[in-house]
mmCIF file of C-alpha atoms in Angstrom:
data_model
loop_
_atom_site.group_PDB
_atom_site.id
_atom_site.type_symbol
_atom_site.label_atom_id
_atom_site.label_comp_id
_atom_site.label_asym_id
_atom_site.label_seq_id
_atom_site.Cartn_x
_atom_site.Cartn_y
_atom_site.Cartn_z
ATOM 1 C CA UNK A 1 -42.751 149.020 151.987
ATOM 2 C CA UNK A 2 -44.627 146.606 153.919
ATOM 3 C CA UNK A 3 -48.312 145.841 155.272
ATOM 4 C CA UNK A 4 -49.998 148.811 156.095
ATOM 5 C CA UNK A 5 -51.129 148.513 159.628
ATOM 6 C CA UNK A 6 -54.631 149.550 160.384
ATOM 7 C CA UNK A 7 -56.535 149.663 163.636
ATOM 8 C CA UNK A 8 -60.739 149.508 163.680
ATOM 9 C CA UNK A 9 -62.622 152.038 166.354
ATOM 10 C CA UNK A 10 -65.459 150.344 168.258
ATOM 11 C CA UNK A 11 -68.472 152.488 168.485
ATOM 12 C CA UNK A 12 -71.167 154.235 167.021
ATOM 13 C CA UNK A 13 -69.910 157.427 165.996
ATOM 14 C CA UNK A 14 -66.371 156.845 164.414
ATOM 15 C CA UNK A 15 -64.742 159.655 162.031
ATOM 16 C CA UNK A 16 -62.796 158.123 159.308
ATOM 17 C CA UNK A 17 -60.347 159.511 156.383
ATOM 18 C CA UNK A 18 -62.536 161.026 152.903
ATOM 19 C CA UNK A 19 -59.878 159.488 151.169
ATOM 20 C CA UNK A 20 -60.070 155.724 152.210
ATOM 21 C CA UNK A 21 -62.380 155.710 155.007
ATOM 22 C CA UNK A 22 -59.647 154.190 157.382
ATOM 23 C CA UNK A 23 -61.145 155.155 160.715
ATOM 24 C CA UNK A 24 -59.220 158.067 162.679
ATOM 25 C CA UNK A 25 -61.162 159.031 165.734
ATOM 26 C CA UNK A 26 -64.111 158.500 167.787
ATOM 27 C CA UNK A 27 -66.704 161.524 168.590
ATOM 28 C CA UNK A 28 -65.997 160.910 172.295
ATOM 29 C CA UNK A 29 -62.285 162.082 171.529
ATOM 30 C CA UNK A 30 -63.058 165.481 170.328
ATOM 31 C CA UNK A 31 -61.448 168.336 172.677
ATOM 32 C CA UNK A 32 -62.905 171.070 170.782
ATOM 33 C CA UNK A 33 -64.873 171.804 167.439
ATOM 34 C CA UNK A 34 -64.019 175.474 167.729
ATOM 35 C CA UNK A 35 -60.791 175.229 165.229
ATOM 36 C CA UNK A 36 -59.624 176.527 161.713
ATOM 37 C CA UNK A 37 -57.601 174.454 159.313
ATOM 38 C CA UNK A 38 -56.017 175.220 155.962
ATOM 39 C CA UNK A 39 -59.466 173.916 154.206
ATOM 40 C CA UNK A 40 -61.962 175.738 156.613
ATOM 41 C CA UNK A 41 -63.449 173.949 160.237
ATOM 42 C CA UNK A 42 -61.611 171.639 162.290
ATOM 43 C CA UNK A 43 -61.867 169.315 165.555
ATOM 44 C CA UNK A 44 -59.053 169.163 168.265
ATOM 45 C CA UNK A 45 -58.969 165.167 168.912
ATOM 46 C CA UNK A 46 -57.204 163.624 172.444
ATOM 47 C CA UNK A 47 -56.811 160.828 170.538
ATOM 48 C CA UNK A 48 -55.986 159.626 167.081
ATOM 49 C CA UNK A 49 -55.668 156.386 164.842
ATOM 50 C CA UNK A 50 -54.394 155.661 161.586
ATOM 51 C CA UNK A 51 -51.828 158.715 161.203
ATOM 52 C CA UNK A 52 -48.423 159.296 160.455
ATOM 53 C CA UNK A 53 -46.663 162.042 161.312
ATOM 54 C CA UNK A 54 -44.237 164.623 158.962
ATOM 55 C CA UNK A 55 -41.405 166.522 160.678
ATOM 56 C CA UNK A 56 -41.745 168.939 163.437
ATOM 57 C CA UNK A 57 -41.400 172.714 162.394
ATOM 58 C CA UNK A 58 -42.476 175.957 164.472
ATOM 59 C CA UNK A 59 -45.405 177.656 163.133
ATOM 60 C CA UNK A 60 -47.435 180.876 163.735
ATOM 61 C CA UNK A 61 -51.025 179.679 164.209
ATOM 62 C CA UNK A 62 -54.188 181.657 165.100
ATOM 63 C CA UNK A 63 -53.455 181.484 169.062
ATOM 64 C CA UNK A 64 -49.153 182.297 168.555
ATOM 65 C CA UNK A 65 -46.364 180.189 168.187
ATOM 66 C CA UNK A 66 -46.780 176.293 168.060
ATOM 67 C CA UNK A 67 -44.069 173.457 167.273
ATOM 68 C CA UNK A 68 -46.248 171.642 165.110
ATOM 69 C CA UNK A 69 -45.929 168.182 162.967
ATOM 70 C CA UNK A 70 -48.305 167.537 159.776
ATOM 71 C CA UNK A 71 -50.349 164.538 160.140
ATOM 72 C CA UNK A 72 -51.099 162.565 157.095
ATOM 73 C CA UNK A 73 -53.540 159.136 156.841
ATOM 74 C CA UNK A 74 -51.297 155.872 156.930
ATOM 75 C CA UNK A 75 -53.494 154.018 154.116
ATOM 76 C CA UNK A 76 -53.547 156.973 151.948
ATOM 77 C CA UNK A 77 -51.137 159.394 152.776
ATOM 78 C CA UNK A 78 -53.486 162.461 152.435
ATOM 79 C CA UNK A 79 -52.912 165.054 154.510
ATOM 80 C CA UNK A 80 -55.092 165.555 157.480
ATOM 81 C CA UNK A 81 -54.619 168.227 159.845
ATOM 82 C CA UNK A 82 -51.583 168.782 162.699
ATOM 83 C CA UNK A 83 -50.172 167.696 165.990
ATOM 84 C CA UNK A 84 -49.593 170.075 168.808
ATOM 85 C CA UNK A 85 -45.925 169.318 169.613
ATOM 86 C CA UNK A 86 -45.197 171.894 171.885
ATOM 87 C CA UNK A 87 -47.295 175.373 172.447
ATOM 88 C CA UNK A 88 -44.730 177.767 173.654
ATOM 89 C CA UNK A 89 -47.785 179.924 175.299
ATOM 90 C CA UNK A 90 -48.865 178.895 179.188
ATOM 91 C CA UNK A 91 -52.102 179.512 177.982
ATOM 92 C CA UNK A 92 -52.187 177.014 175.230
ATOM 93 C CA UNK A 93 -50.243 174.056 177.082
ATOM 94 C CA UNK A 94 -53.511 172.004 176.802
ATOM 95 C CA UNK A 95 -53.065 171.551 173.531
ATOM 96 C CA UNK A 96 -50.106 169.587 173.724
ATOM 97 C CA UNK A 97 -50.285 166.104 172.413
ATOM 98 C CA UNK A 98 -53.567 166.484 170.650
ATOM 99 C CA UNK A 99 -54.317 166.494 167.063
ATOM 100 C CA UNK A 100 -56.290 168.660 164.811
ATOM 101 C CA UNK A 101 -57.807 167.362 161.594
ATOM 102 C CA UNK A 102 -59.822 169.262 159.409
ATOM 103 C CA UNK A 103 -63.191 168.883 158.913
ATOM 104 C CA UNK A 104 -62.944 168.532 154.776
ATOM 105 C CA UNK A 105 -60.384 165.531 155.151
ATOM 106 C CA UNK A 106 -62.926 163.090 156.988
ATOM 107 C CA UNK A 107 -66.476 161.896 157.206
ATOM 108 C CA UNK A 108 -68.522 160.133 159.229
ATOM 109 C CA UNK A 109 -68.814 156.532 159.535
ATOM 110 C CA UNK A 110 -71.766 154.753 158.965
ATOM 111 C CA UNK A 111 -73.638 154.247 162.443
ATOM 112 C CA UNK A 112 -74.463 157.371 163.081
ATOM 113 C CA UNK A 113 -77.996 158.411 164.252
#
């Protein structure tokens, strides 16, 4: 295995990984704080940095059926959250392409106010 690859968010208000605090999103990227993960609260992110994905699989979610991948943290490997693959409900088509990582997997990074 090589050099793990990892990319630094400008900004004030950066999330990062609990794990290894390799940064994964800025606030400005959240969609919606209005999700539920596996641990409890979650944030739908536009944008994402630092992840890997697992393979795709079709799950039952909350809002119906979802091709989903796993998303885990590329310095760590701890598993964060989900990526909307595909939402097979019209209604949920905005979701596509966006992650979801739960609230317990990540903190803050310093620099907020």
């Amino acid at each position: 295995m090589g050099r793990v690859y990892k990319t630094f968010l400008n900004g004030n208000r950066v999330f990062s990984c609990s794990g290894c605090r390799a940064h994964l999103s800025a606030h400005d990227d959240i969609v919606s704080k209005s999700f539920q993960g596996r641990t409890g609260r979650a944030y739908l992110f536009g944008k994402v940095s630092n992840v890997s994905l697992g393979p795709q699989e079709d799950r039952i979610l909350n809002t119906g059926l979802h091709r989903v991948a796993d998303i885990y943290c590329n310095c760590c490997q701890g598993y964060l959250g989900w990526k909307y693959e595909e939402a097979f409900e019209e209604s949920q088509k905005y979701k596509e392409g966006k992650c979801v990582i739960e609230r317990a997997k990540m903190v803050k990074a310093t620099g907020w106010v």
